[in-house]
């Protein structure tokens, strides 16, 4: 009898990977026929709320850019989407796509009032033809974003006017000729409409919506063939053959388009039921990693695909759109690798590219980012301001679009299962309130400091005893995890899910212990990145912030500063490693998680209480001390750390103790370290 059967019989705990049963959830709307059944069902906005440090992070967002830019950024202040005479294109809907979930996750009345200011004019704009939004906009692209905001708004409020506007708009698309030119955003991103289209079909069951989506899939850009052939590989990057123009080919090399499009074959898979479309998603992710992969699960996009050298950049829009794609794809496929990737992006790339107070953001972040300055770098096509932490470096798209990142991640941390249970998809402090079994409401509180620590406790609150399954994703980077419930103990292999079917009563608990061993990932030129759990670790470099511009000076918060950050300590270290015993010579310290979880010493943080910027003094939540040796020949080139010298590197200096902190805490960083040749240094390692 194998381990699987033993667990099943003894503990009614089933360990499985991606199997599907026939029944649909009776409490939440999953795909009706003829669509394939989803692996999981997203819970309505507001079902999952942040707690602990994740709540602090959302509160920082609300007190930072998201909660304030519409008061002073002219593109939002005067937006035609709420009756002004300004921007009528993507910026209003982008902003709203993050503001709506943020407002309802925090139940923040100030933000909800802001939402109404935008939503009411949008709802009122719906015309007889079905078109909606500002009359001067004739482009379908911003409506693809606005659709998603109405979808979320309906989930949070139940306001049926949102369903009416969306139904009329999809009727418009059904009744009018396809208008999805492959050289324009609306054509390259046409299938973004399918996110809302399938949601609307789940709400209304009207089959013509599927015909509309089929027409979009057939007339929009063909991303499936793109992923199969993948013309923009690393060789094309080296040969500078990747087009940076507005041709249909250039549009497929654009980073944000790639991050959005990775979900398009997956969305269509639900309707087509053809394996080819599923394969395109997973091979696409592999091709990004192989050809343009960056530490923390990103791919380079500055502004186009640009190879895997750690001095290339990744645009913030690319990060949040890749996250959203993974959230959508997980509901379709339920493949735990997608959730592993989602955690990687969320817990590294997202916080690493904003200041801890979320008052400033970058356009492009780098794995090896040793200086932040307005200067020329080796970007494919971005400008000199792109790695500044500021209000609107390079271009305003990220300032408008960044807000969806954290809130949508939190929305998708828990999902409903087809057998009327709940699945814990990604870890972090949260509370889920949802219907299970035959419609009973339960609350599960997840207490944890994950990803800074691997201990998780789930506390169940229920009025009556209720039998329902709870599925736990065990991260793929873990060898195994220990799950304890009702005096039973189960060991589950990393990458699998653990399904526990029990009669749960008020006060029941599940404890999950996920050991976070240090591990290495091989990167550019045989360099390495150190990881612990889903966190990448970077060299902590002493730094000095310098304000180079204050935007909209009459703004009372004075928070909108563009910062350069200069290094005040050395950065060109190679790591001393004993590959046979990785923990040798490393010391991990966990510190309390502060109000700004991704702050490190020296970061500038806006204090509304004292109306000025304060310098952070606390330690990062996890600090690893290691040993490194300076590599004198490794210097700055074109305002970035030059590519790491090919490892192993012959040591010429003395070892020093160096400090590593989570990537998200390191505004200046080395994340891809050269490795020192220690064969001649055994005495040091001993
Ligand atoms: Zn952007």
XYZ file of C-alpha atoms and ligand atoms in Angstrom:
687
model
C 0.000 0.000 0.000
C 1.570 3.288 -1.015
C 1.731 6.493 0.974
C -1.157 8.051 -0.919
C -3.585 5.319 0.082
C -2.434 5.287 3.673
C -3.129 8.989 4.072
C -6.475 8.669 2.386
C -7.669 5.841 4.560
C -6.297 6.999 7.843
C -6.813 10.681 7.722
C -9.291 11.296 4.937
C -6.506 13.458 3.584
C -6.009 13.108 -0.118
C -2.825 14.199 -1.771
C -3.317 14.881 -5.413
C -2.201 17.015 -8.277
C -4.711 18.602 -10.594
C -7.447 15.971 -10.784
C -10.955 17.107 -11.730
C -14.333 15.763 -10.678
C -17.633 16.373 -12.408
C -19.707 18.305 -9.877
C -19.720 22.091 -9.823
C -19.656 24.246 -6.710
C -23.193 25.012 -5.536
C -22.284 28.226 -3.721
C -20.272 30.067 -6.376
C -20.628 30.380 -10.129
C -18.202 28.224 -12.045
C -18.038 27.688 -15.811
C -21.325 26.426 -17.244
C -21.247 24.181 -20.294
C -20.005 24.164 -22.963
C -16.971 25.693 -21.215
C -14.529 23.356 -19.544
C -14.858 23.324 -15.812
C -12.419 25.591 -13.935
C -9.966 23.900 -11.588
C -10.907 26.475 -8.956
C -13.383 29.302 -8.611
C -12.365 32.817 -7.716
C -14.283 34.105 -4.715
C -16.162 37.394 -5.087
C -14.216 40.529 -4.201
C -14.291 41.067 -0.442
C -14.371 37.364 0.509
C -10.620 37.347 1.219
C -9.286 40.185 3.335
C -5.691 40.947 4.299
C -4.501 40.757 7.888
C -1.152 41.113 9.664
C 1.645 42.517 7.563
C -0.380 42.230 4.339
C -2.940 44.612 5.804
C -0.117 47.025 6.658
C 0.995 46.799 3.044
C -2.471 47.668 1.733
C -2.791 50.490 4.254
C 0.515 51.869 2.983
C -0.893 51.722 -0.520
C -4.054 53.540 0.600
C -1.994 56.215 2.387
C 0.414 56.365 -0.562
C -0.019 56.747 -4.304
C -3.233 54.747 -4.761
C -5.196 56.679 -2.167
C -3.998 60.078 -3.310
C -2.892 60.459 -6.932
C -6.364 61.176 -8.240
C -6.244 64.343 -6.104
C -3.240 65.824 -7.865
C -2.219 63.952 -11.037
C -3.873 65.913 -13.867
C -4.509 62.801 -15.958
C -6.814 61.553 -13.201
C -7.993 64.877 -11.765
C -9.307 65.919 -15.202
C -10.104 62.454 -16.514
C -12.931 62.287 -19.036
C -13.957 59.006 -17.400
C -15.536 60.946 -14.530
C -16.735 63.938 -16.493
C -13.559 66.032 -16.915
C -12.060 67.146 -20.203
C -8.707 65.364 -19.879
C -7.424 61.845 -20.563
C -10.112 59.675 -22.113
C -7.950 56.627 -22.725
C -6.387 54.004 -20.419
C -5.250 55.912 -17.327
C -8.597 56.293 -15.588
C -9.619 52.644 -16.039
C -6.117 51.435 -15.049
C -6.289 53.409 -11.806
C -9.805 52.201 -11.081
C -8.779 48.572 -11.688
C -6.640 48.829 -8.531
C -8.668 51.367 -6.562
C -11.873 49.286 -6.614
C -10.377 46.163 -4.987
C -8.212 48.207 -2.602
C -11.236 50.196 -1.376
C -13.356 47.108 -0.683
C -10.550 44.967 0.763
C -9.869 47.668 3.341
C -13.540 48.670 3.581
C -12.177 52.213 3.503
C -15.033 54.731 3.247
C -12.773 57.451 1.821
C -11.661 55.167 -1.000
C -15.180 53.805 -1.576
C -16.347 57.406 -2.017
C -13.624 57.862 -4.629
C -14.767 54.687 -6.401
C -18.320 56.062 -6.636
C -17.036 59.298 -8.131
C -15.617 57.264 -11.030
C -18.156 54.478 -11.320
C -21.360 56.544 -11.415
C -20.378 58.509 -14.564
C -19.176 55.273 -16.183
C -22.463 53.504 -15.459
C -24.366 56.555 -16.738
C -22.339 56.672 -19.963
C -23.739 53.460 -21.440
C -25.336 54.371 -24.799
C -28.049 52.704 -26.865
C -25.386 51.077 -29.052
C -23.788 49.527 -25.981
C -20.617 51.639 -26.179
C -19.723 53.354 -22.936
C -17.132 55.644 -21.375
C -16.055 59.109 -22.535
C -17.674 60.065 -25.830
C -14.373 61.261 -27.258
C -12.810 57.833 -26.896
C -13.323 55.633 -29.958
C -10.818 52.933 -28.993
C -11.871 49.569 -27.563
C -8.664 49.094 -25.553
C -9.503 51.249 -22.478
C -12.915 49.590 -22.326
C -11.204 46.208 -21.963
C -9.777 47.540 -18.675
C -12.972 49.335 -17.634
C -14.840 46.036 -18.095
C -12.675 44.453 -15.379
C -13.380 47.313 -12.982
C -17.148 46.944 -13.469
C -16.833 43.193 -12.878
C -15.087 43.781 -9.559
C -17.429 46.598 -8.594
C -20.424 44.287 -9.099
C -18.833 41.552 -6.978
C -18.274 44.002 -4.124
C -21.636 45.777 -4.286
C -24.147 43.634 -6.190
C -25.064 46.750 -8.214
C -26.821 45.198 -11.205
C -26.280 48.295 -13.338
C -22.728 47.022 -13.834
C -24.039 43.761 -15.341
C -26.351 45.763 -17.620
C -23.533 47.995 -18.906
C -21.288 44.989 -19.534
C -24.033 42.990 -21.245
C -24.824 45.926 -23.519
C -21.140 46.389 -24.357
C -20.655 42.733 -25.219
C -23.795 43.034 -27.384
C -22.072 45.943 -29.099
C -19.029 43.763 -29.767
C -21.319 40.977 -30.998
C -23.198 43.291 -33.366
C -20.293 45.235 -34.841
C -17.521 44.015 -37.172
C -14.290 42.847 -35.528
C -11.967 45.792 -34.934
C -8.812 44.247 -33.528
C -5.869 45.516 -35.664
C -2.669 43.674 -34.750
C -0.597 46.843 -34.708
C -2.804 48.469 -32.062
C -3.161 47.789 -28.341
C -6.814 46.840 -28.713
C -5.916 44.078 -31.190
C -2.814 42.735 -29.464
C -4.675 42.730 -26.136
C -8.076 41.812 -27.565
C -8.448 38.662 -25.450
C -8.257 40.757 -22.274
C -11.976 41.187 -22.957
C -12.394 37.439 -22.467
C -11.633 37.777 -18.730
C -14.840 39.755 -18.335
C -16.617 37.883 -21.122
C -16.334 34.505 -19.403
C -17.239 36.081 -16.060
C -20.332 37.609 -17.650
C -21.256 34.255 -19.167
C -20.988 32.684 -15.722
C -23.397 35.342 -14.425
C -25.954 35.316 -17.254
C -25.462 32.075 -19.215
C -26.137 33.881 -22.506
C -24.480 31.831 -25.240
C -23.946 34.698 -27.698
C -21.246 35.957 -25.295
C -19.204 32.860 -26.193
C -19.681 33.611 -29.901
C -18.382 37.127 -29.221
C -15.290 35.736 -27.481
C -14.734 33.290 -30.331
C -14.742 36.182 -32.782
C -12.239 38.090 -30.620
C -9.971 35.039 -30.377
C -10.055 34.528 -34.143
C -9.557 38.171 -35.130
C -7.197 39.378 -32.384
C -3.427 38.744 -32.371
C -2.444 35.064 -32.552
C -0.451 34.605 -29.352
C -0.693 30.814 -29.390
C 1.413 30.520 -32.548
C 3.751 33.132 -31.086
C 4.386 30.988 -27.999
C 4.862 27.890 -30.138
C 7.438 29.538 -32.409
C 8.763 32.145 -29.972
C 10.794 34.252 -32.442
C 12.278 36.602 -29.831
C 14.683 34.218 -28.144
C 17.993 35.030 -26.446
C 19.843 34.852 -29.778
C 17.503 37.493 -31.207
C 18.217 39.620 -28.124
C 22.007 39.270 -28.520
C 21.799 40.021 -32.259
C 19.551 43.025 -31.517
C 16.906 41.634 -33.824
C 14.001 42.163 -31.468
C 11.834 44.877 -33.019
C 11.016 47.937 -30.905
C 8.395 49.401 -33.180
C 4.632 49.539 -33.590
C 4.437 46.815 -36.216
C 2.509 43.645 -35.319
C 5.915 41.946 -34.782
C 7.106 44.786 -32.542
C 3.934 44.540 -30.493
C 4.671 40.877 -29.753
C 8.105 41.838 -28.384
C 6.597 44.364 -25.969
C 7.019 43.263 -22.349
C 3.621 44.221 -20.955
C 1.861 42.651 -23.932
C 3.732 39.414 -23.199
C 2.788 39.501 -19.520
C -0.868 39.943 -20.404
C -0.909 37.551 -23.332
C 0.452 34.535 -21.459
C -3.084 33.974 -20.162
C -4.824 34.343 -23.537
C -4.314 30.777 -24.819
C -5.373 29.585 -21.354
C -8.558 31.630 -21.424
C -9.406 30.237 -24.853
C -8.624 26.695 -23.687
C -11.765 26.841 -21.532
C -13.871 27.212 -24.666
C -11.831 25.321 -27.272
C -10.888 22.315 -25.123
C -7.783 21.888 -27.286
C -4.562 20.813 -25.597
C -2.563 23.074 -27.910
C -3.733 26.152 -26.026
C -2.849 24.750 -22.619
C 0.577 23.730 -23.901
C 1.195 27.252 -25.236
C 0.813 28.723 -21.731
C 3.303 26.422 -20.038
C 5.821 26.451 -22.886
C 5.512 30.247 -23.022
C 6.502 30.573 -19.363
C 9.433 28.206 -19.925
C 10.585 30.260 -22.906
C 10.461 33.491 -20.936
C 12.620 31.900 -18.232
C 15.109 30.378 -20.639
C 15.559 33.402 -22.875
C 14.761 36.467 -20.757
C 14.513 35.130 -17.192
C 15.387 37.333 -14.245
C 15.687 36.589 -10.518
C 12.320 36.510 -8.788
C 10.372 34.957 -11.642
C 10.365 38.009 -13.907
C 11.440 38.339 -17.503
C 13.218 41.393 -18.891
C 10.963 44.028 -20.400
C 12.616 47.436 -20.731
C 10.426 48.133 -22.707
C 10.820 45.071 -24.872
C 12.143 41.577 -24.232
C 15.874 42.020 -23.744
C 17.649 38.796 -22.684
C 18.538 37.537 -19.225
C 21.480 39.750 -18.242
C 20.841 41.109 -14.717
C 21.459 44.688 -15.846
C 18.330 44.625 -18.016
C 15.132 45.957 -16.512
C 11.534 44.902 -16.018
C 8.708 47.399 -16.245
C 6.324 47.575 -13.275
C 3.265 47.081 -15.538
C 4.851 43.808 -16.661
C 5.041 42.610 -13.058
C 1.429 43.375 -12.121
C 0.062 42.069 -15.424
C 2.069 38.836 -15.154
C 0.670 38.431 -11.621
C -2.899 38.927 -12.831
C -2.336 36.449 -15.670
C -1.103 33.838 -13.183
C -4.114 34.437 -10.928
C -6.453 33.835 -13.874
C -4.468 30.834 -15.112
C -4.511 29.173 -11.686
C -8.315 29.154 -11.666
C -8.288 27.450 -15.064
C -5.525 24.885 -14.593
C -4.977 24.642 -10.838
C -1.314 23.936 -11.511
C 0.711 24.715 -8.406
C 3.702 25.906 -10.422
C 1.598 28.921 -11.400
C 0.974 29.777 -7.741
C 4.681 29.291 -6.923
C 5.495 31.805 -9.640
C 2.800 34.173 -8.418
C 4.293 34.219 -4.921
C 7.761 34.816 -6.356
C 6.632 37.868 -8.313
C 4.449 39.240 -5.538
C 6.950 38.887 -2.741
C 10.036 40.024 -4.676
C 9.505 42.002 -7.864
C 6.467 43.952 -6.673
C 7.797 45.398 -3.389
C 11.303 45.734 -4.843
C 10.180 48.304 -7.378
C 8.348 50.680 -5.030
C 9.506 52.553 -1.961
C 8.248 50.879 1.249
C 5.632 53.633 1.744
C 4.391 53.118 -1.843
C 4.772 56.809 -2.564
C 7.287 56.205 -5.350
C 7.798 53.531 -7.979
C 10.216 52.633 -10.714
C 9.476 52.029 -14.328
C 12.295 49.453 -14.667
C 13.792 47.372 -11.870
C 17.052 45.428 -12.094
C 18.296 42.316 -10.303
C 21.686 43.926 -9.902
C 20.721 47.523 -9.194
C 23.653 49.259 -7.565
C 22.747 52.827 -8.406
C 19.429 54.536 -9.021
C 19.951 57.615 -11.146
C 18.713 59.584 -14.123
C 21.267 58.273 -16.591
C 21.510 56.187 -19.732
C 21.414 52.398 -19.322
C 21.326 49.407 -21.620
C 17.559 49.340 -21.925
C 16.050 48.131 -25.145
C 14.014 51.288 -25.604
C 13.297 53.102 -22.297
C 14.615 56.521 -21.288
C 17.195 57.721 -18.786
C 14.672 58.213 -15.997
C 13.419 54.613 -15.964
C 15.084 53.283 -12.811
C 14.323 56.356 -10.659
C 11.925 55.777 -7.746
C 9.441 58.536 -8.422
C 6.002 59.600 -9.486
C 6.080 58.938 -13.203
C 9.508 57.778 -14.354
C 9.777 57.253 -18.134
C 6.013 57.179 -18.812
C 2.772 57.307 -16.874
C 1.377 53.834 -17.575
C 2.865 52.225 -14.458
C 1.637 55.085 -12.252
C -1.861 54.341 -13.510
C -1.621 50.531 -13.612
C 0.466 49.540 -10.559
C -2.447 49.634 -8.093
C -3.976 46.280 -9.032
C -0.917 44.280 -7.870
C -1.419 43.764 -4.130
C -5.257 43.864 -3.979
C -5.818 41.318 -6.764
C -3.176 39.035 -5.277
C -5.061 39.081 -1.962
C -8.371 38.399 -3.737
C -6.916 35.197 -5.172
C -5.145 33.839 -2.072
C -8.144 31.618 -1.326
C -10.429 30.067 -3.921
C -13.522 27.864 -3.885
C -13.198 24.216 -4.903
C -15.623 22.370 -7.137
C -16.664 20.154 -4.228
C -17.853 23.094 -2.112
C -14.662 23.558 -0.132
C -11.885 26.098 0.031
C -8.368 26.076 -1.390
C -5.470 27.977 0.129
C -3.639 29.009 -3.046
C -0.964 31.423 -1.874
C 0.244 31.977 1.659
C 0.208 35.186 3.675
C -1.767 36.645 6.584
C -5.400 36.760 5.505
C -8.992 36.043 6.479
C -11.446 34.275 4.204
C -15.183 34.360 4.778
C -17.025 32.101 2.358
C -19.812 29.585 1.865
C -18.933 25.919 2.048
C -20.776 22.604 1.997
C -24.465 23.181 1.459
C -24.212 26.951 1.870
C -22.888 27.382 5.419
C -20.673 30.410 5.966
C -17.319 29.868 7.620
C -14.398 32.128 8.420
C -10.808 30.938 8.303
C -8.088 33.159 9.702
C -4.583 32.513 8.431
C -2.015 33.573 11.009
C 1.487 33.734 9.631
C 4.432 35.951 8.805
C 4.898 34.115 5.515
C 6.959 34.620 3.348
C 9.358 35.737 6.080
C 8.626 32.558 8.030
C 7.186 29.165 7.054
C 4.793 28.566 9.990
C 1.096 28.920 9.215
C -1.913 28.424 11.497
C -5.459 28.303 10.136
C -8.235 29.004 12.657
C -11.745 27.970 11.707
C -14.811 29.846 12.872
C -18.222 28.363 12.177
C -21.635 28.588 13.794
C -22.442 24.928 13.177
C -20.256 21.921 12.612
C -19.843 21.584 8.860
C -18.136 19.043 6.647
C -16.135 20.480 3.755
C -12.767 19.999 2.097
C -9.809 22.309 2.656
C -7.021 22.114 0.093
C -3.549 23.369 0.887
C -0.983 24.053 -1.812
C 2.469 22.955 -0.737
C 5.064 25.154 -2.483
C 7.225 23.419 -5.072
C 10.455 24.751 -3.561
C 9.797 22.855 -0.299
C 10.970 19.258 0.072
C 7.839 18.614 2.081
C 5.553 20.248 4.627
C 4.000 18.962 7.826
C 0.262 19.468 8.233
C -1.350 18.897 11.646
C -5.121 18.868 12.210
C -7.441 17.182 14.715
C -4.475 15.392 16.344
C -3.383 13.959 13.006
C -0.072 14.626 11.343
C 0.618 14.335 7.615
C 3.770 14.936 5.619
C 3.092 16.270 2.129
C 5.624 16.537 -0.680
C 6.393 19.977 -2.126
C 4.500 20.831 -5.305
C 1.450 18.775 -4.369
C -1.760 19.803 -2.662
C -3.112 18.343 0.543
C -6.854 17.905 0.664
C -8.440 17.453 4.066
C -12.093 16.454 4.214
C -13.359 16.733 7.760
C -16.311 17.793 9.843
C -15.017 21.132 11.048
C -16.248 22.720 14.244
C -15.748 26.182 15.680
C -12.214 26.600 17.001
C -10.615 23.830 14.932
C -7.108 24.569 13.770
C -4.755 23.394 11.066
C -1.062 24.011 11.417
C 1.247 23.928 8.411
C 4.984 23.900 8.819
C 6.881 24.618 5.595
C 10.636 24.349 6.186
C 12.487 27.166 4.463
C 15.901 25.792 3.636
C 18.379 28.050 1.911
C 18.785 27.178 -1.747
C 20.586 28.466 -4.805
C 19.414 29.205 -8.295
C 21.948 29.303 -11.127
C 21.810 32.493 -13.138
C 23.684 34.617 -15.690
C 27.348 33.680 -16.266
C 27.125 30.927 -13.616
C 26.227 33.485 -10.975
C 23.833 32.442 -8.213
C 20.804 33.843 -6.449
C 20.125 32.803 -2.864
C 16.545 31.935 -1.983
C 14.688 31.061 1.188
C 11.069 30.102 0.702
C 9.628 32.321 -2.022
C 12.063 35.133 -1.208
C 15.165 35.981 -3.209
C 17.949 37.578 -1.213
C 20.068 40.526 -2.253
C 23.144 42.254 -0.912
C 22.072 45.091 1.386
C 23.993 48.176 0.248
C 24.220 51.285 2.435
C 22.451 54.037 0.577
C 21.640 57.695 0.376
C 18.393 59.019 -1.056
C 18.537 62.322 -2.924
C 15.398 64.190 -3.935
C 15.844 65.327 -7.527
C 12.342 66.582 -8.190
C 9.174 67.320 -6.264
C 6.134 66.786 -8.432
C 3.085 69.002 -8.127
C 4.626 71.166 -5.458
C 1.308 72.570 -4.315
C 0.221 69.115 -3.254
C -0.337 69.178 0.485
C 1.152 65.739 1.180
C 4.481 66.745 -0.428
C 4.844 63.048 -0.950
C 5.462 62.961 -4.645
C 9.237 62.958 -4.787
C 11.549 61.581 -7.460
C 14.512 59.936 -5.770
C 17.991 59.042 -6.874
C 19.694 56.519 -4.596
C 23.466 56.331 -4.385
C 25.513 53.477 -2.865
C 27.504 54.317 0.272
C 29.164 50.928 0.659
C 30.786 48.398 -1.647
C 28.664 46.141 -3.834
C 31.014 44.103 -6.035
C 31.098 40.964 -3.887
C 31.343 37.371 -4.935
C 29.852 34.775 -2.580
C 31.789 32.133 -0.710
C 29.783 28.964 -0.976
C 30.130 25.380 0.048
C 27.820 23.890 -2.516
C 27.780 20.591 -0.655
C 26.522 22.266 2.496
C 24.708 25.457 1.698
C 23.944 26.481 5.227
C 27.618 26.391 6.118
C 28.785 29.919 6.792
C 25.295 31.436 6.559
C 23.237 32.703 9.449
C 19.550 33.468 9.140
C 17.904 35.928 11.549
C 14.182 36.618 11.585
C 13.169 40.037 12.888
C 9.727 41.432 13.741
C 7.830 42.582 10.650
C 7.347 46.338 10.907
C 4.641 48.711 9.744
C 6.441 48.910 6.393
C 7.297 45.248 5.806
C 9.668 45.884 2.921
C 11.709 48.664 4.531
C 15.406 48.354 5.238
C 17.763 50.690 7.059
C 18.214 53.944 5.176
C 14.949 53.905 3.222
C 13.035 57.194 3.153
C 9.472 56.823 4.394
C 6.802 59.516 4.315
C 5.330 60.135 7.752
C 1.912 61.731 7.515
C 1.922 62.224 11.299
C 5.050 64.361 11.303
C 4.527 65.668 7.730
C 8.039 64.849 6.626
C 10.210 62.035 5.344
C 11.865 59.884 7.993
C 14.807 57.538 7.558
C 14.009 53.877 8.312
C 16.175 52.481 11.071
C 14.821 48.969 11.663
C 16.162 45.752 10.236
C 14.511 43.904 7.359
C 12.195 41.020 8.450
C 14.829 38.449 7.486
C 18.566 39.018 7.404
C 21.113 36.470 6.212
C 24.770 36.982 6.948
C 27.182 35.406 4.520
C 30.792 35.674 3.475
C 31.868 37.508 0.364
C 35.046 38.697 -1.297
C 35.302 41.863 -3.334
C 36.009 41.462 -7.045
C 37.958 44.617 -7.995
C 37.473 44.135 -11.745
C 33.694 44.072 -11.438
C 32.687 47.693 -11.967
C 29.884 49.939 -13.119
C 29.365 50.073 -16.856
C 26.761 52.269 -18.505
C 25.387 53.194 -15.054
C 24.615 49.586 -14.091
C 26.704 46.898 -12.440
C 28.462 45.234 -15.368
C 27.393 41.652 -16.022
C 28.765 39.370 -13.284
C 32.162 37.920 -14.231
C 32.010 34.267 -15.234
C 32.024 32.077 -12.125
C 33.917 30.595 -10.413
C 36.031 33.709 -9.851
C 39.588 33.502 -8.512
C 39.730 35.322 -5.168
C 42.205 38.157 -4.761
C 41.058 39.711 -1.495
C 40.017 38.787 2.001
C 36.616 37.455 3.004
C 34.193 39.850 4.653
C 30.889 39.314 6.390
C 28.121 40.615 4.126
C 24.429 41.091 4.813
C 21.646 39.830 2.576
C 18.044 41.030 2.835
C 14.900 40.140 0.894
C 14.973 41.509 -2.658
C 11.809 43.493 -1.901
C 13.620 45.315 0.922
C 16.651 46.219 -1.185
C 16.292 49.380 -3.255
C 19.995 48.943 -4.067
C 21.015 45.345 -4.549
C 23.103 42.582 -5.968
C 20.903 39.526 -6.485
C 22.940 37.557 -9.020
C 26.254 36.958 -7.255
C 29.445 35.641 -8.818
C 30.726 32.586 -6.921
C 34.290 32.552 -5.616
C 36.541 29.618 -6.421
C 36.996 28.161 -2.956
C 39.080 25.160 -3.948
C 42.122 27.161 -2.865
C 40.372 28.505 0.222
C 39.371 25.418 2.150
C 40.959 26.829 5.278
C 38.560 29.765 5.136
C 35.517 27.569 4.688
C 36.567 25.364 7.553
Zn 4.006 50.678 -17.309
